[in-house]
Amino acid sequence: GQQVMQIPQYQHVQEGEDFTTYCNSSTTLSNIQWYKQRPGGHPVFLIQLVKSGEVKKQKRLTFQFGEAKKNSSLHITATQTTDVGTYFCAGGSWGKFQFGAGTQVVVTP
Amino acid sequence: SQTIHQWPATLVQPVGSPLSLECTVEGTSNPNLYWYRQAAGRGLQLLFYSVGIGQISSEVPQNLSASRPQDRQFILSSKKLLLSDSGFYLCAWSEGTSGEETQYFGPGTRLLVL
């Protein structure tokens, strides 16, 4: 069955640095979505990518969908303390929607 | 606009007691509804989903059950709680029929079973 994996599981980042988290699927996806969960909060939808090779930006966040539509990445530049939280990717394929285990991001000032 | 409510926000229950968590959605008709459980520091485990009144699909065998008595109401229940039922329970909704739509989460219920 479809598996969606995220790496790394944890990411410690110094404020001001850049980092990237990755999402990989065992099957080709029709779309991929990214969610952010702040500590103590609930997951909130960030963005959806549909096209092969698609790149979308939200301020300091850059989302990319791989050419083969089996992987995605989230790159954050100049990390701020407001970026702390867990970032989940979720892949859609054949009517199924599966969340990755998330990347927990800790930002140190 | 659409809103999703969950209650209670927190709950402490003894082992063996029953459970009822409620989720309601406003501002949409015939939504898809989902129950997830999240253990501390872990990912989202899909427990149940529903595409319509009385239609429940279970993703994992467990001590829990779900019901959808009304279009925008989704209830998670247990007859006898286990210690392993502790966690953060999230309800979510989506629109559409593909099964791959964006999901919108409620604020969640934190359940501690002692």
PDB file of C-alpha atoms in Angstrom:
ATOM      1  CA  GLY A   1       0.000   0.000   0.000  1.00  0.00           C
ATOM      2  CA  GLN A   2       0.880   3.650  -0.213  1.00  0.00           C
ATOM      3  CA  GLN A   3       3.463   4.893   2.260  1.00  0.00           C
ATOM      4  CA  VAL A   4       4.431   8.499   2.882  1.00  0.00           C
ATOM      5  CA  MET A   5       7.670   9.088   4.737  1.00  0.00           C
ATOM      6  CA  GLN A   6       9.133  12.304   6.051  1.00  0.00           C
ATOM      7  CA  ILE A   7      12.727  13.070   6.940  1.00  0.00           C
ATOM      8  CA  PRO A   8      14.126  14.204   9.209  1.00  0.00           C
ATOM      9  CA  GLN A   9      11.869  13.340  12.134  1.00  0.00           C
ATOM     10  CA  TYR A  10      13.375  16.175  14.170  1.00  0.00           C
ATOM     11  CA  GLN A  11      15.084  19.360  13.058  1.00  0.00           C
ATOM     12  CA  HIS A  12      16.907  21.731  15.398  1.00  0.00           C
ATOM     13  CA  VAL A  13      17.553  25.050  13.692  1.00  0.00           C
ATOM     14  CA  GLN A  14      19.352  28.180  14.800  1.00  0.00           C
ATOM     15  CA  GLU A  15      17.254  31.279  14.269  1.00  0.00           C
ATOM     16  CA  GLY A  16      18.196  32.866  10.959  1.00  0.00           C
ATOM     17  CA  GLU A  17      19.370  29.623   9.339  1.00  0.00           C
ATOM     18  CA  ASP A  18      17.733  27.795   6.449  1.00  0.00           C
ATOM     19  CA  PHE A  19      16.549  24.189   6.473  1.00  0.00           C
ATOM     20  CA  THR A  20      14.708  21.693   4.299  1.00  0.00           C
ATOM     21  CA  THR A  21      12.389  18.847   5.169  1.00  0.00           C
ATOM     22  CA  TYR A  22      11.559  16.083   2.746  1.00  0.00           C
ATOM     23  CA  CYS A  23       8.546  13.932   1.960  1.00  0.00           C
ATOM     24  CA  ASN A  24       8.796  10.710  -0.031  1.00  0.00           C
ATOM     25  CA  SER A  25       6.050   8.433  -1.299  1.00  0.00           C
ATOM     26  CA  SER A  26       6.260   4.800  -2.321  1.00  0.00           C
ATOM     27  CA  THR A  27       3.721   5.487  -5.084  1.00  0.00           C
ATOM     28  CA  THR A  28       3.077   8.258  -7.580  1.00  0.00           C
ATOM     29  CA  LEU A  29       0.878  10.941  -6.099  1.00  0.00           C
ATOM     30  CA  SER A  30      -1.892  12.967  -7.680  1.00  0.00           C
ATOM     31  CA  ASN A  31      -1.272  15.786  -5.258  1.00  0.00           C
ATOM     32  CA  ILE A  32       0.636  16.606  -2.118  1.00  0.00           C
ATOM     33  CA  GLN A  33      -0.379  18.881   0.702  1.00  0.00           C
ATOM     34  CA  TRP A  34       1.556  20.432   3.551  1.00  0.00           C
ATOM     35  CA  TYR A  35       0.204  21.204   7.003  1.00  0.00           C
ATOM     36  CA  LYS A  36       1.701  22.913  10.045  1.00  0.00           C
ATOM     37  CA  GLN A  37       0.863  22.063  13.644  1.00  0.00           C
ATOM     38  CA  ARG A  38       2.004  24.553  16.267  1.00  0.00           C
ATOM     39  CA  PRO A  39       2.837  23.132  19.712  1.00  0.00           C
ATOM     40  CA  GLY A  40      -0.432  22.405  21.512  1.00  0.00           C
ATOM     41  CA  GLY A  41      -2.455  23.188  18.399  1.00  0.00           C
ATOM     42  CA  HIS A  42      -4.079  21.374  15.522  1.00  0.00           C
ATOM     43  CA  PRO A  43      -2.786  20.848  11.962  1.00  0.00           C
ATOM     44  CA  VAL A  44      -3.469  23.769   9.645  1.00  0.00           C
ATOM     45  CA  PHE A  45      -3.419  23.481   5.865  1.00  0.00           C
ATOM     46  CA  LEU A  46      -0.565  25.389   4.219  1.00  0.00           C
ATOM     47  CA  ILE A  47      -0.536  24.511   0.529  1.00  0.00           C
ATOM     48  CA  GLN A  48      -1.329  21.965  -2.161  1.00  0.00           C
ATOM     49  CA  LEU A  49       0.870  20.989  -5.096  1.00  0.00           C
ATOM     50  CA  VAL A  50      -0.587  19.185  -8.085  1.00  0.00           C
ATOM     51  CA  LYS A  51       1.696  19.497 -11.100  1.00  0.00           C
ATOM     52  CA  SER A  52       4.966  17.680 -11.730  1.00  0.00           C
ATOM     53  CA  GLY A  53       7.895  19.941 -10.806  1.00  0.00           C
ATOM     54  CA  GLU A  54       5.590  22.563  -9.309  1.00  0.00           C
ATOM     55  CA  VAL A  55       7.134  25.154  -7.011  1.00  0.00           C
ATOM     56  CA  LYS A  56       5.114  27.455  -4.772  1.00  0.00           C
ATOM     57  CA  LYS A  57       6.242  30.080  -2.308  1.00  0.00           C
ATOM     58  CA  GLN A  58       4.657  31.504   0.792  1.00  0.00           C
ATOM     59  CA  LYS A  59       6.899  34.275   2.112  1.00  0.00           C
ATOM     60  CA  ARG A  60       9.964  32.407   3.479  1.00  0.00           C
ATOM     61  CA  LEU A  61       8.538  28.956   2.719  1.00  0.00           C
ATOM     62  CA  THR A  62       9.211  27.243  -0.624  1.00  0.00           C
ATOM     63  CA  PHE A  63       7.350  24.067  -1.521  1.00  0.00           C
ATOM     64  CA  GLN A  64       8.371  21.790  -4.373  1.00  0.00           C
ATOM     65  CA  PHE A  65       6.762  18.734  -5.981  1.00  0.00           C
ATOM     66  CA  GLY A  66       9.172  16.329  -7.638  1.00  0.00           C
ATOM     67  CA  GLU A  67       9.196  15.656 -11.362  1.00  0.00           C
ATOM     68  CA  ALA A  68       8.097  12.055 -10.791  1.00  0.00           C
ATOM     69  CA  LYS A  69       5.403  13.212  -8.328  1.00  0.00           C
ATOM     70  CA  LYS A  70       6.766  10.859  -5.672  1.00  0.00           C
ATOM     71  CA  ASN A  71       8.506  13.369  -3.453  1.00  0.00           C
ATOM     72  CA  SER A  72       8.214  16.876  -2.148  1.00  0.00           C
ATOM     73  CA  SER A  73      10.233  19.312  -0.104  1.00  0.00           C
ATOM     74  CA  LEU A  74       9.636  22.280   2.143  1.00  0.00           C
ATOM     75  CA  HIS A  75      12.458  24.790   2.423  1.00  0.00           C
ATOM     76  CA  ILE A  76      12.370  27.559   5.014  1.00  0.00           C
ATOM     77  CA  THR A  77      14.786  30.448   4.754  1.00  0.00           C
ATOM     78  CA  ALA A  78      15.898  32.679   7.614  1.00  0.00           C
ATOM     79  CA  THR A  79      14.080  30.584  10.207  1.00  0.00           C
ATOM     80  CA  GLN A  80      12.173  32.494  12.872  1.00  0.00           C
ATOM     81  CA  THR A  81      10.845  31.378  16.238  1.00  0.00           C
ATOM     82  CA  THR A  82       7.353  31.496  14.731  1.00  0.00           C
ATOM     83  CA  ASP A  83       8.360  28.594  12.468  1.00  0.00           C
ATOM     84  CA  VAL A  84       8.459  26.185  15.414  1.00  0.00           C
ATOM     85  CA  GLY A  85       6.052  23.274  15.134  1.00  0.00           C
ATOM     86  CA  THR A  86       5.519  20.036  13.276  1.00  0.00           C
ATOM     87  CA  TYR A  87       5.217  20.054   9.505  1.00  0.00           C
ATOM     88  CA  PHE A  88       3.226  17.248   7.933  1.00  0.00           C
ATOM     89  CA  CYS A  89       3.028  16.308   4.298  1.00  0.00           C
ATOM     90  CA  ALA A  90       0.040  14.367   3.035  1.00  0.00           C
ATOM     91  CA  GLY A  91      -0.081  12.537  -0.256  1.00  0.00           C
ATOM     92  CA  GLY A  92      -3.160  11.804  -2.309  1.00  0.00           C
ATOM     93  CA  SER A  93      -3.272   8.777  -4.579  1.00  0.00           C
ATOM     94  CA  TRP A  94      -6.103   6.666  -5.983  1.00  0.00           C
ATOM     95  CA  GLY A  95      -8.683   8.121  -3.655  1.00  0.00           C
ATOM     96  CA  LYS A  96      -6.534   7.684  -0.569  1.00  0.00           C
ATOM     97  CA  PHE A  97      -4.953  10.438   1.455  1.00  0.00           C
ATOM     98  CA  GLN A  98      -2.079   9.613   3.800  1.00  0.00           C
ATOM     99  CA  PHE A  99      -0.186  11.818   6.225  1.00  0.00           C
ATOM    100  CA  GLY A 100       3.528  11.458   6.834  1.00  0.00           C
ATOM    101  CA  ALA A 101       4.773  11.196  10.412  1.00  0.00           C
ATOM    102  CA  GLY A 102       5.861  14.846  10.405  1.00  0.00           C
ATOM    103  CA  THR A 103       9.062  16.813  10.961  1.00  0.00           C
ATOM    104  CA  GLN A 104       9.209  18.442  14.370  1.00  0.00           C
ATOM    105  CA  VAL A 105      11.060  21.755  14.130  1.00  0.00           C
ATOM    106  CA  VAL A 106      12.694  23.381  17.132  1.00  0.00           C
ATOM    107  CA  VAL A 107      14.147  26.857  16.732  1.00  0.00           C
ATOM    108  CA  THR A 108      16.812  28.162  19.077  1.00  0.00           C
ATOM    109  CA  PRO A 109      17.291  31.924  19.361  1.00  0.00           C
TER     110      PRO A 109
ATOM    111  CA  SER B   1     -17.529  30.424   6.299  1.00  0.00           C
ATOM    112  CA  GLN B   2     -17.058  26.945   7.651  1.00  0.00           C
ATOM    113  CA  THR B   3     -16.179  26.204  11.254  1.00  0.00           C
ATOM    114  CA  ILE B   4     -15.540  22.979  13.102  1.00  0.00           C
ATOM    115  CA  HIS B   5     -16.103  22.444  16.805  1.00  0.00           C
ATOM    116  CA  GLN B   6     -14.929  19.728  19.145  1.00  0.00           C
ATOM    117  CA  TRP B   7     -15.706  19.153  22.772  1.00  0.00           C
ATOM    118  CA  PRO B   8     -14.628  18.706  25.357  1.00  0.00           C
ATOM    119  CA  ALA B   9     -11.223  20.323  24.959  1.00  0.00           C
ATOM    120  CA  THR B  10      -9.656  18.131  27.631  1.00  0.00           C
ATOM    121  CA  LEU B  11     -10.831  15.022  29.414  1.00  0.00           C
ATOM    122  CA  VAL B  12      -9.430  12.817  32.173  1.00  0.00           C
ATOM    123  CA  GLN B  13     -11.142   9.461  32.463  1.00  0.00           C
ATOM    124  CA  PRO B  14     -10.512   6.304  34.495  1.00  0.00           C
ATOM    125  CA  VAL B  15      -9.715   3.023  32.784  1.00  0.00           C
ATOM    126  CA  GLY B  16     -12.876   1.104  31.999  1.00  0.00           C
ATOM    127  CA  SER B  17     -15.114   4.161  31.782  1.00  0.00           C
ATOM    128  CA  PRO B  18     -17.103   5.060  28.644  1.00  0.00           C
ATOM    129  CA  LEU B  19     -16.184   7.822  26.223  1.00  0.00           C
ATOM    130  CA  SER B  20     -18.092  10.166  23.950  1.00  0.00           C
ATOM    131  CA  LEU B  21     -16.367  12.896  21.951  1.00  0.00           C
ATOM    132  CA  GLU B  22     -18.375  15.132  19.678  1.00  0.00           C
ATOM    133  CA  CYS B  23     -17.495  17.038  16.537  1.00  0.00           C
ATOM    134  CA  THR B  24     -19.763  19.371  14.594  1.00  0.00           C
ATOM    135  CA  VAL B  25     -19.204  21.321  11.414  1.00  0.00           C
ATOM    136  CA  GLU B  26     -20.999  24.497  10.387  1.00  0.00           C
ATOM    137  CA  GLY B  27     -21.289  26.245   7.056  1.00  0.00           C
ATOM    138  CA  THR B  28     -21.131  23.228   4.756  1.00  0.00           C
ATOM    139  CA  SER B  29     -23.379  20.397   3.650  1.00  0.00           C
ATOM    140  CA  ASN B  30     -22.560  16.701   3.328  1.00  0.00           C
ATOM    141  CA  PRO B  31     -18.921  17.052   4.380  1.00  0.00           C
ATOM    142  CA  ASN B  32     -16.546  14.137   4.638  1.00  0.00           C
ATOM    143  CA  LEU B  33     -15.681  13.703   8.308  1.00  0.00           C
ATOM    144  CA  TYR B  34     -12.633  12.133   9.920  1.00  0.00           C
ATOM    145  CA  TRP B  35     -11.389  11.115  13.357  1.00  0.00           C
ATOM    146  CA  TYR B  36      -7.645  11.008  13.958  1.00  0.00           C
ATOM    147  CA  ARG B  37      -5.619  10.163  17.041  1.00  0.00           C
ATOM    148  CA  GLN B  38      -2.228  11.650  17.738  1.00  0.00           C
ATOM    149  CA  ALA B  39       0.028  10.260  20.446  1.00  0.00           C
ATOM    150  CA  ALA B  40       2.366  12.745  22.127  1.00  0.00           C
ATOM    151  CA  GLY B  41       5.027  13.904  19.679  1.00  0.00           C
ATOM    152  CA  ARG B  42       3.806  11.520  17.013  1.00  0.00           C
ATOM    153  CA  GLY B  43       1.975  11.556  13.687  1.00  0.00           C
ATOM    154  CA  LEU B  44      -1.695  11.388  12.789  1.00  0.00           C
ATOM    155  CA  GLN B  45      -3.415   8.015  12.868  1.00  0.00           C
ATOM    156  CA  LEU B  46      -6.676   7.897  10.921  1.00  0.00           C
ATOM    157  CA  LEU B  47      -9.297   6.079  12.983  1.00  0.00           C
ATOM    158  CA  PHE B  48     -12.577   6.554  11.118  1.00  0.00           C
ATOM    159  CA  TYR B  49     -13.984   8.468   8.188  1.00  0.00           C
ATOM    160  CA  SER B  50     -17.494   9.088   6.938  1.00  0.00           C
ATOM    161  CA  VAL B  51     -18.807  10.262   3.592  1.00  0.00           C
ATOM    162  CA  GLY B  52     -22.430  10.535   4.709  1.00  0.00           C
ATOM    163  CA  ILE B  53     -24.974   9.978   7.459  1.00  0.00           C
ATOM    164  CA  GLY B  54     -24.696   6.476   8.879  1.00  0.00           C
ATOM    165  CA  GLN B  55     -21.702   5.650   6.657  1.00  0.00           C
ATOM    166  CA  ILE B  56     -18.603   4.871   8.715  1.00  0.00           C
ATOM    167  CA  SER B  57     -15.337   3.340   7.573  1.00  0.00           C
ATOM    168  CA  SER B  58     -12.870   2.064  10.139  1.00  0.00           C
ATOM    169  CA  GLU B  59      -9.186   2.206   9.339  1.00  0.00           C
ATOM    170  CA  VAL B  60      -7.790   0.254  12.284  1.00  0.00           C
ATOM    171  CA  PRO B  61      -9.326  -2.319  14.649  1.00  0.00           C
ATOM    172  CA  GLN B  62      -9.516  -0.893  18.133  1.00  0.00           C
ATOM    173  CA  ASN B  63     -11.508  -0.195  21.238  1.00  0.00           C
ATOM    174  CA  LEU B  64     -13.333   2.724  19.631  1.00  0.00           C
ATOM    175  CA  SER B  65     -16.389   3.252  17.449  1.00  0.00           C
ATOM    176  CA  ALA B  66     -17.787   6.188  15.508  1.00  0.00           C
ATOM    177  CA  SER B  67     -21.238   7.321  14.516  1.00  0.00           C
ATOM    178  CA  ARG B  68     -22.682  10.029  12.309  1.00  0.00           C
ATOM    179  CA  PRO B  69     -26.271  10.602  13.407  1.00  0.00           C
ATOM    180  CA  GLN B  70     -26.621  13.887  11.521  1.00  0.00           C
ATOM    181  CA  ASP B  71     -25.029  15.359   8.412  1.00  0.00           C
ATOM    182  CA  ARG B  72     -22.616  17.607  10.284  1.00  0.00           C
ATOM    183  CA  GLN B  73     -22.150  15.653  13.505  1.00  0.00           C
ATOM    184  CA  PHE B  74     -19.518  13.008  14.116  1.00  0.00           C
ATOM    185  CA  ILE B  75     -19.185  11.152  17.404  1.00  0.00           C
ATOM    186  CA  LEU B  76     -16.325   9.014  18.699  1.00  0.00           C
ATOM    187  CA  SER B  77     -17.205   6.526  21.419  1.00  0.00           C
ATOM    188  CA  SER B  78     -15.863   3.764  23.572  1.00  0.00           C
ATOM    189  CA  LYS B  79     -17.638   1.452  25.992  1.00  0.00           C
ATOM    190  CA  LYS B  80     -14.532   0.819  28.117  1.00  0.00           C
ATOM    191  CA  LEU B  81     -11.439   2.973  27.887  1.00  0.00           C
ATOM    192  CA  LEU B  82      -7.936   1.506  27.950  1.00  0.00           C
ATOM    193  CA  LEU B  83      -4.750   3.245  29.047  1.00  0.00           C
ATOM    194  CA  SER B  84      -3.594   3.095  25.429  1.00  0.00           C
ATOM    195  CA  ASP B  85      -6.575   5.241  24.373  1.00  0.00           C
ATOM    196  CA  SER B  86      -4.867   8.335  25.782  1.00  0.00           C
ATOM    197  CA  GLY B  87      -3.972  10.878  23.145  1.00  0.00           C
ATOM    198  CA  PHE B  88      -5.011  13.935  21.188  1.00  0.00           C
ATOM    199  CA  TYR B  89      -8.182  13.292  19.191  1.00  0.00           C
ATOM    200  CA  LEU B  90      -8.699  15.422  16.133  1.00  0.00           C
ATOM    201  CA  CYS B  91     -11.787  15.727  13.995  1.00  0.00           C
ATOM    202  CA  ALA B  92     -11.458  16.989  10.438  1.00  0.00           C
ATOM    203  CA  TRP B  93     -13.732  17.724   7.497  1.00  0.00           C
ATOM    204  CA  SER B  94     -13.341  17.987   3.759  1.00  0.00           C
ATOM    205  CA  GLU B  95     -15.501  18.523   0.702  1.00  0.00           C
ATOM    206  CA  GLY B  96     -15.530  16.472  -2.455  1.00  0.00           C
ATOM    207  CA  THR B  97     -15.577  12.890  -3.606  1.00  0.00           C
ATOM    208  CA  SER B  98     -11.995  12.135  -4.622  1.00  0.00           C
ATOM    209  CA  GLY B  99     -10.813  11.164  -1.157  1.00  0.00           C
ATOM    210  CA  GLU B 100      -7.795  13.437  -1.641  1.00  0.00           C
ATOM    211  CA  GLU B 101      -9.241  16.818  -0.707  1.00  0.00           C
ATOM    212  CA  THR B 102      -7.770  19.295   1.738  1.00  0.00           C
ATOM    213  CA  GLN B 103      -8.757  18.522   5.296  1.00  0.00           C
ATOM    214  CA  TYR B 104      -9.603  21.134   7.913  1.00  0.00           C
ATOM    215  CA  PHE B 105      -9.028  20.185  11.510  1.00  0.00           C
ATOM    216  CA  GLY B 106     -10.880  21.052  14.671  1.00  0.00           C
ATOM    217  CA  PRO B 107      -9.136  22.190  17.855  1.00  0.00           C
ATOM    218  CA  GLY B 108      -8.942  18.640  19.220  1.00  0.00           C
ATOM    219  CA  THR B 109      -9.683  16.871  22.495  1.00  0.00           C
ATOM    220  CA  ARG B 110      -6.854  15.846  24.797  1.00  0.00           C
ATOM    221  CA  LEU B 111      -7.781  12.592  26.508  1.00  0.00           C
ATOM    222  CA  LEU B 112      -5.877  11.175  29.444  1.00  0.00           C
ATOM    223  CA  VAL B 113      -6.891   7.745  30.661  1.00  0.00           C
ATOM    224  CA  LEU B 114      -5.683   6.917  34.172  1.00  0.00           C
TER     225      LEU B 114
END
